[in-house]
mmCIF file of C-alpha atoms in Angstrom:
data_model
loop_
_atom_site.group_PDB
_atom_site.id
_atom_site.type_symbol
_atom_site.label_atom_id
_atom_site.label_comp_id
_atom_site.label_asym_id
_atom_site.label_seq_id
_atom_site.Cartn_x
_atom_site.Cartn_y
_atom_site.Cartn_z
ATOM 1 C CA UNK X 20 0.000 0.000 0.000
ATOM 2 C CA UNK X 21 1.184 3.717 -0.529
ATOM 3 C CA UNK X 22 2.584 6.158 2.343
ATOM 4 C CA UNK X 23 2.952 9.183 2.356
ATOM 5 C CA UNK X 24 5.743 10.656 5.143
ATOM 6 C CA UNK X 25 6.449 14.458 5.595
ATOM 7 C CA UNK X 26 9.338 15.752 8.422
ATOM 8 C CA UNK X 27 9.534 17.261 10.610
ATOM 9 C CA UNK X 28 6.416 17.825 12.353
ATOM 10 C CA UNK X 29 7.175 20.383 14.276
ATOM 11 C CA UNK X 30 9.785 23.120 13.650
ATOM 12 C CA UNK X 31 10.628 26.640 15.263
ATOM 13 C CA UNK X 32 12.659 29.083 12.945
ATOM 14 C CA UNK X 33 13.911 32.332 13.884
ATOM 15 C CA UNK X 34 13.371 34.832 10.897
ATOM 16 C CA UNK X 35 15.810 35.316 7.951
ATOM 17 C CA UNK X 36 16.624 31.500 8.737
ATOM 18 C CA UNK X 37 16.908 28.814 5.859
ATOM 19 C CA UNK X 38 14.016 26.094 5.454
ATOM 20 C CA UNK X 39 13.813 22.599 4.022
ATOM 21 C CA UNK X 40 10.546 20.401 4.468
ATOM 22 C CA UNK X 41 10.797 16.975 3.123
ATOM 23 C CA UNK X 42 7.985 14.909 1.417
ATOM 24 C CA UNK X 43 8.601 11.161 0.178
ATOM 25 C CA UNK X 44 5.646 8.974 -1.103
ATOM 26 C CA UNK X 45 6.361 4.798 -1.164
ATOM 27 C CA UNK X 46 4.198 2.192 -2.958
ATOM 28 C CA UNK X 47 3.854 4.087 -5.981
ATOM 29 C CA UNK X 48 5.475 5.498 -9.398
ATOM 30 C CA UNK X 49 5.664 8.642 -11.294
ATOM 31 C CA UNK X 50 2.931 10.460 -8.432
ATOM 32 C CA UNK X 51 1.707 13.946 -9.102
ATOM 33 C CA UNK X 52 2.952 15.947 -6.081
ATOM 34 C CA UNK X 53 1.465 18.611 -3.912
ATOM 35 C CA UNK X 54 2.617 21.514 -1.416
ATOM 36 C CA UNK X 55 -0.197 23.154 0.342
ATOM 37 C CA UNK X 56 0.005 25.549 3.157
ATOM 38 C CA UNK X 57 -2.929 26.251 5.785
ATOM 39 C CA UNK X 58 -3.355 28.689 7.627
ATOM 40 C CA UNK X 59 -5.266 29.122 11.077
ATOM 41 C CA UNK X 60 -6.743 25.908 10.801
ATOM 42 C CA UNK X 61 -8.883 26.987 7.448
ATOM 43 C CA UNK X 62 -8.567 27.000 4.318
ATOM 44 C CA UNK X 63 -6.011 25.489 1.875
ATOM 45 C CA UNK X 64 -3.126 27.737 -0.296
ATOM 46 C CA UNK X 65 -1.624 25.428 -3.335
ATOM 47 C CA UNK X 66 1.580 26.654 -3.069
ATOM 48 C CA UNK X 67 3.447 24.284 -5.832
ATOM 49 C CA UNK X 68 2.900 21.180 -7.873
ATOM 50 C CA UNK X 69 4.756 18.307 -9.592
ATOM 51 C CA UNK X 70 4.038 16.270 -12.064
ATOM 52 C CA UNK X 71 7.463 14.656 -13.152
ATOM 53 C CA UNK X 72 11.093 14.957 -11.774
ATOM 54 C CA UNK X 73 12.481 18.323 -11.953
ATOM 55 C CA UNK X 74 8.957 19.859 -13.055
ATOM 56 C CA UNK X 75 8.180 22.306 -10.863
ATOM 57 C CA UNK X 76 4.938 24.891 -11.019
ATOM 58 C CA UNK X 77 4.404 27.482 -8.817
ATOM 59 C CA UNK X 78 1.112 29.212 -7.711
ATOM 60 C CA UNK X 79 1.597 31.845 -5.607
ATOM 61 C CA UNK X 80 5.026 33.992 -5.986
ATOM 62 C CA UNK X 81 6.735 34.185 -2.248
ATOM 63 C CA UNK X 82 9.714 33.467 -1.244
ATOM 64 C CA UNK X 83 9.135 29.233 -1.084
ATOM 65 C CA UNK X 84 10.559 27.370 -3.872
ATOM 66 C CA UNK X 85 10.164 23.913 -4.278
ATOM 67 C CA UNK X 86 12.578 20.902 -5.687
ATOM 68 C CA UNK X 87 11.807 16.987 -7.092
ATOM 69 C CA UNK X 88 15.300 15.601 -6.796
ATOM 70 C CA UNK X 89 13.842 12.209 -7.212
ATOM 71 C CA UNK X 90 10.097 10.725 -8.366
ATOM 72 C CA UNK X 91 8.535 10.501 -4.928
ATOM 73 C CA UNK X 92 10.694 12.953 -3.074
ATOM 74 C CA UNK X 93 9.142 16.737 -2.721
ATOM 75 C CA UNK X 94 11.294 19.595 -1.205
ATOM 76 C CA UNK X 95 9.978 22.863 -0.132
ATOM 77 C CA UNK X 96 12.620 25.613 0.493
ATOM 78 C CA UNK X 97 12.956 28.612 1.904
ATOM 79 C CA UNK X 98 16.527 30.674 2.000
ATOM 80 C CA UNK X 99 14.899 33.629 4.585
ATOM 81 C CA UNK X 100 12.005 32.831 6.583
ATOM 82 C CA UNK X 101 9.420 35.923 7.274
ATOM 83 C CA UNK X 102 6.973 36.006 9.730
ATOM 84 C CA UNK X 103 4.465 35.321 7.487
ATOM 85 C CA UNK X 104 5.360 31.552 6.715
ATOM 86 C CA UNK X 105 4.271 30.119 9.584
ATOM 87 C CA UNK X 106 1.595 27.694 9.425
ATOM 88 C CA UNK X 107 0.910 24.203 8.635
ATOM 89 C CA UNK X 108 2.235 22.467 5.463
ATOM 90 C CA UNK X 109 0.532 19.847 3.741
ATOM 91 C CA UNK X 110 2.050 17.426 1.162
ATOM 92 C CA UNK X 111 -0.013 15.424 -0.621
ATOM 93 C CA UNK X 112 0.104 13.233 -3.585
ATOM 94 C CA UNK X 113 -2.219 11.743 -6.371
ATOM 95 C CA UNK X 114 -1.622 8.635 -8.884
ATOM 96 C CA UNK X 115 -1.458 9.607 -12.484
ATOM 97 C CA UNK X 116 -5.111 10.048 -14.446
ATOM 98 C CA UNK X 117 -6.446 9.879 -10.045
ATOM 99 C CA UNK X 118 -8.309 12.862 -9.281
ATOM 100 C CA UNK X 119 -8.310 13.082 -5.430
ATOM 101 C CA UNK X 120 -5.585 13.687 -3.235
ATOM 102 C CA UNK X 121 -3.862 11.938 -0.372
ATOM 103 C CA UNK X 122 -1.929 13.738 2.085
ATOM 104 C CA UNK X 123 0.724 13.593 4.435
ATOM 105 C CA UNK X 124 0.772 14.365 8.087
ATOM 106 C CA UNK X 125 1.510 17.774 8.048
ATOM 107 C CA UNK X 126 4.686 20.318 9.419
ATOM 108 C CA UNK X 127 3.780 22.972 11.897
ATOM 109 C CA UNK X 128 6.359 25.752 11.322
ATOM 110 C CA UNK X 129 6.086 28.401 13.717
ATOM 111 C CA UNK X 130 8.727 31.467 12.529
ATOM 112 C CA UNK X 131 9.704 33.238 15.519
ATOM 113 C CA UNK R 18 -11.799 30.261 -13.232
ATOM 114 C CA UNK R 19 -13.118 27.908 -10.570
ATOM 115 C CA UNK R 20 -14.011 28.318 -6.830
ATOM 116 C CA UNK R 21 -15.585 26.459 -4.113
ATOM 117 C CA UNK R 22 -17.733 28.243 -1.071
ATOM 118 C CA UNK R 23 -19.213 26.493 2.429
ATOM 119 C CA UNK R 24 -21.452 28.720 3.529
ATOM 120 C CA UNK R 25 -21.121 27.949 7.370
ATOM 121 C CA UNK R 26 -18.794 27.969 9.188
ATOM 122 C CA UNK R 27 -19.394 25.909 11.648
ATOM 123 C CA UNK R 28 -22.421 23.116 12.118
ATOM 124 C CA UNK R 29 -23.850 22.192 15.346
ATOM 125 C CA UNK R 30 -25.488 18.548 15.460
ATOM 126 C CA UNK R 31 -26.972 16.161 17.818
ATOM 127 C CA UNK R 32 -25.321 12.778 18.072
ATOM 128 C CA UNK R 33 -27.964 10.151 16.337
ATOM 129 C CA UNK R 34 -29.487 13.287 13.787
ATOM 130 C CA UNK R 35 -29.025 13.617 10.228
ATOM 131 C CA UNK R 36 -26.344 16.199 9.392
ATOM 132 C CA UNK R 37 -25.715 18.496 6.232
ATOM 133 C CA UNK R 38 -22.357 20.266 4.960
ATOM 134 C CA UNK R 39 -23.461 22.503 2.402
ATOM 135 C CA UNK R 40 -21.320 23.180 -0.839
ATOM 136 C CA UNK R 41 -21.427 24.936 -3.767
ATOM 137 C CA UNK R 42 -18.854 25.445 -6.634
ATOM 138 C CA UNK R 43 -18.475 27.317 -9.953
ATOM 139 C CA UNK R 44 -16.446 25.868 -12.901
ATOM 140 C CA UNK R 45 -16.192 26.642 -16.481
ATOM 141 C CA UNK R 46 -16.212 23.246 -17.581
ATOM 142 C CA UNK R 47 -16.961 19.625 -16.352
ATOM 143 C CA UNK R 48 -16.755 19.533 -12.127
ATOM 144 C CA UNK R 49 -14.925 17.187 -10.904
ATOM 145 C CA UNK R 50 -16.222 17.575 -6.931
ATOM 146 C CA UNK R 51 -14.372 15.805 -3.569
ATOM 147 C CA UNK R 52 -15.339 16.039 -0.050
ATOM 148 C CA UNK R 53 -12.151 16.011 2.744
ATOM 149 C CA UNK R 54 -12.122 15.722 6.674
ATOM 150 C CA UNK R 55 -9.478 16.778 8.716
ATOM 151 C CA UNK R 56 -8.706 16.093 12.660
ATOM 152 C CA UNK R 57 -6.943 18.418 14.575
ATOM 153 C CA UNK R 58 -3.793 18.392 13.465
ATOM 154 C CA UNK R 59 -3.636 15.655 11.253
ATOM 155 C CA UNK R 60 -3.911 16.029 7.230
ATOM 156 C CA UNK R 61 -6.899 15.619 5.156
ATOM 157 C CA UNK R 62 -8.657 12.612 4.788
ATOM 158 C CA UNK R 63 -10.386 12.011 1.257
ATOM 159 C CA UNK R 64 -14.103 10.737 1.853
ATOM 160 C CA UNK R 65 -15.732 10.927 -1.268
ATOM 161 C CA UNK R 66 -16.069 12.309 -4.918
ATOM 162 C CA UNK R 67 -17.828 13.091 -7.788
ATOM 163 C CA UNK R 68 -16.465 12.874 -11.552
ATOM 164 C CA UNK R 69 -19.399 11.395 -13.589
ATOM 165 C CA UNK R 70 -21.989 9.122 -13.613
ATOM 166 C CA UNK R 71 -24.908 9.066 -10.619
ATOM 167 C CA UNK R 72 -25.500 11.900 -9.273
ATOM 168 C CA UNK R 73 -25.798 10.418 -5.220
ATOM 169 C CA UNK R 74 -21.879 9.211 -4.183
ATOM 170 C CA UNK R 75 -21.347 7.533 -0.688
ATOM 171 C CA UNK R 76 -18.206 7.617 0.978
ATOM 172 C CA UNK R 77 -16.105 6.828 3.328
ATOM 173 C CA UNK R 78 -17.469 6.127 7.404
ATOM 174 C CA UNK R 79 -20.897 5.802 5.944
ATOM 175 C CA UNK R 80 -21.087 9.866 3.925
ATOM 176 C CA UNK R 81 -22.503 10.593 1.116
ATOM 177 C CA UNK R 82 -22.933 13.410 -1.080
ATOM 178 C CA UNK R 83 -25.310 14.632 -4.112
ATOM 179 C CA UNK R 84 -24.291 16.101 -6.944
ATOM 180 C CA UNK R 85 -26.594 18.855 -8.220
ATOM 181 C CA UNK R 86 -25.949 20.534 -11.646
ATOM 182 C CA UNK R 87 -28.565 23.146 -11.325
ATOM 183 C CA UNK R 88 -27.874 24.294 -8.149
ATOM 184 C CA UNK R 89 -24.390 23.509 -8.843
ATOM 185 C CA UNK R 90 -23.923 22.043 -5.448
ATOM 186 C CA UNK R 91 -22.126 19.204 -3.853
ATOM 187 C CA UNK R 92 -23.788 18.607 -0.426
ATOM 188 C CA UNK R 93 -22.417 16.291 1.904
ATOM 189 C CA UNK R 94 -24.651 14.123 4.264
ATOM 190 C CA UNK R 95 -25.295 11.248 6.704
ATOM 191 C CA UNK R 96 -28.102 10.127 8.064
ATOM 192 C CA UNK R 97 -27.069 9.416 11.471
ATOM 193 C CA UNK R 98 -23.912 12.068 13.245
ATOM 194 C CA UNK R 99 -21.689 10.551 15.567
ATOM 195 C CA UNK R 100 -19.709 12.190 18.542
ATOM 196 C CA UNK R 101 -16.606 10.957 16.058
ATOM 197 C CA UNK R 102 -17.973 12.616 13.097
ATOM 198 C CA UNK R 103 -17.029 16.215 14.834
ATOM 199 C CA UNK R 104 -13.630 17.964 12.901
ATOM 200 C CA UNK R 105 -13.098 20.453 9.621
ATOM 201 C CA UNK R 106 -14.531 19.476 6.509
ATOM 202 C CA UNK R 107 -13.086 20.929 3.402
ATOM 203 C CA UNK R 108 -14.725 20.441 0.101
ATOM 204 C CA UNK R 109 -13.174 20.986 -3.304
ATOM 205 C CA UNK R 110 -13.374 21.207 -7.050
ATOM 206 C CA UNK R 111 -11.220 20.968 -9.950
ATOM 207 C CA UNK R 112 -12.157 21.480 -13.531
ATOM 208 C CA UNK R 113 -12.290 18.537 -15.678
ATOM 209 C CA UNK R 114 -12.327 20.125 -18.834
ATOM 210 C CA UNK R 115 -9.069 22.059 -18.549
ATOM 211 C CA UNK R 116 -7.068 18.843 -18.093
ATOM 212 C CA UNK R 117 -5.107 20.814 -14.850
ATOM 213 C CA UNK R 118 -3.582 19.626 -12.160
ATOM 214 C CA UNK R 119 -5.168 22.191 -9.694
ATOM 215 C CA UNK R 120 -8.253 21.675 -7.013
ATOM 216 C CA UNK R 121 -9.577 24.901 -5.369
ATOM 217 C CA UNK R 122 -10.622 23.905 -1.751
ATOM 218 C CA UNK R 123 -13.379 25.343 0.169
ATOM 219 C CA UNK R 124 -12.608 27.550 3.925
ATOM 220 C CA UNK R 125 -14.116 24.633 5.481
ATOM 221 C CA UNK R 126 -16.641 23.909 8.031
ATOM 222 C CA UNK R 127 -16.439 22.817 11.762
ATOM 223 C CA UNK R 128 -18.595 19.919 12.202
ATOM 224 C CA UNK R 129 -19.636 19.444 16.239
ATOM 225 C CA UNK R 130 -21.812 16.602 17.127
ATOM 226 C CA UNK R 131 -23.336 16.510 20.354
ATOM 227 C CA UNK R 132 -23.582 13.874 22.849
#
């Protein structure tokens, strides 16, 4: 069966620090790929998607950027945390030609 | 471009009553339609969806939902709440006829089911 793992779950940044959130996805091939950000327990923000290695979009333009090093790792990144990142980070991940999503656990990133 | 609202907020229920989530979407093309639950702190669960066919889905933990082209809504049920039922549901829509990858997901609404 397919897993989905996201770490860490919790992390506490001071701002202007570096970020890297790791996503990996097992029992599958070639997944579509999903960063999501919520904040105050509401409503979801697409932030990127993936649908091959190395293929990247981006929704929203911020200071995130996001990597596929491999075909079920995801990688958001951040060089200089702001305030305003905090919040809880969702991967998630869908088979090819599967419409819904499946998604990790979650990372609570507080920026301090 | 699409978009997804849940009126409430939040939804108050007594444990053993029916319960509603109401949804309603807007796409330029074919609606592709899926109901999520989330606990606190935990990520979404996927209950249910809608992509063609008949227009009544069920769902995970005994949900269902009805699709309704006219009212374009996406309502999801169950006949009897449980205590357990009580956390955020999100619903969401992507467009089928565009062929993207992205789904637009409701604010959510607090479910709380009374004992």
């Amino acid at each position: 069966s397919q897993t989905i793992h996201q770490w860490p779950a919790t992390l506490v940044q001071p701002v202007g620090s570096p970020l890297s959130l790791e996503c990996t996805v097992e029992g599958t091939s070639n997944p579509n790929l999903y960063w999501y950000r919520q904040a105050a327990g509401r409503g979801l923000q697409l932030l990127f998607y993936s649908v091959g290695i190395g293929q990247i979009s981006s929704e929203v333009p911020q200071n995130l950027s996001a990597s596929r090093p491999q075909d079920r790792q995801f990688i958001l990144s951040s060089k200089k945390l702001l305030l305003s990142d905090s919040g809880f980070y969702l991967c998630a991940w869908s088979p090819p030609q599967v419409y819904e999503q499946y998604f990790g656990p979650g990372t609570r990133l507080t920026v301090t | 471009a699409q978009s997804v609202a849940q009126p409430e907020d939040q939804v108050n229920v007594a444990e053993g009553n029916p319960l509603t989530v109401k949804c309603t979407y807007s796409v330029s093309g074919n609606p592709y339609l899926f109901w999520y639950v989330q606990y606190p702190n935990r990520g979404l669960q996927f209950l249910l969806k809608y992509i063609t066919g008949d227009n009544l889905v069920k769902g995970s933990y005994g949900f269902e939902a009805e699709f309704n082209k006219s009212q374009t809504s996406f309502h999801l049920k169950k006949p009897s709440a449980l205590v357990s039922d009580s956390a955020l549901y999100f619903c969401a829509v992507r467009d089928g006829g565009t062929g993207g990858f992205k789904t637009i997901f409701g604010a959510g609404t607090r479910l709380f089911v009374k004992a």
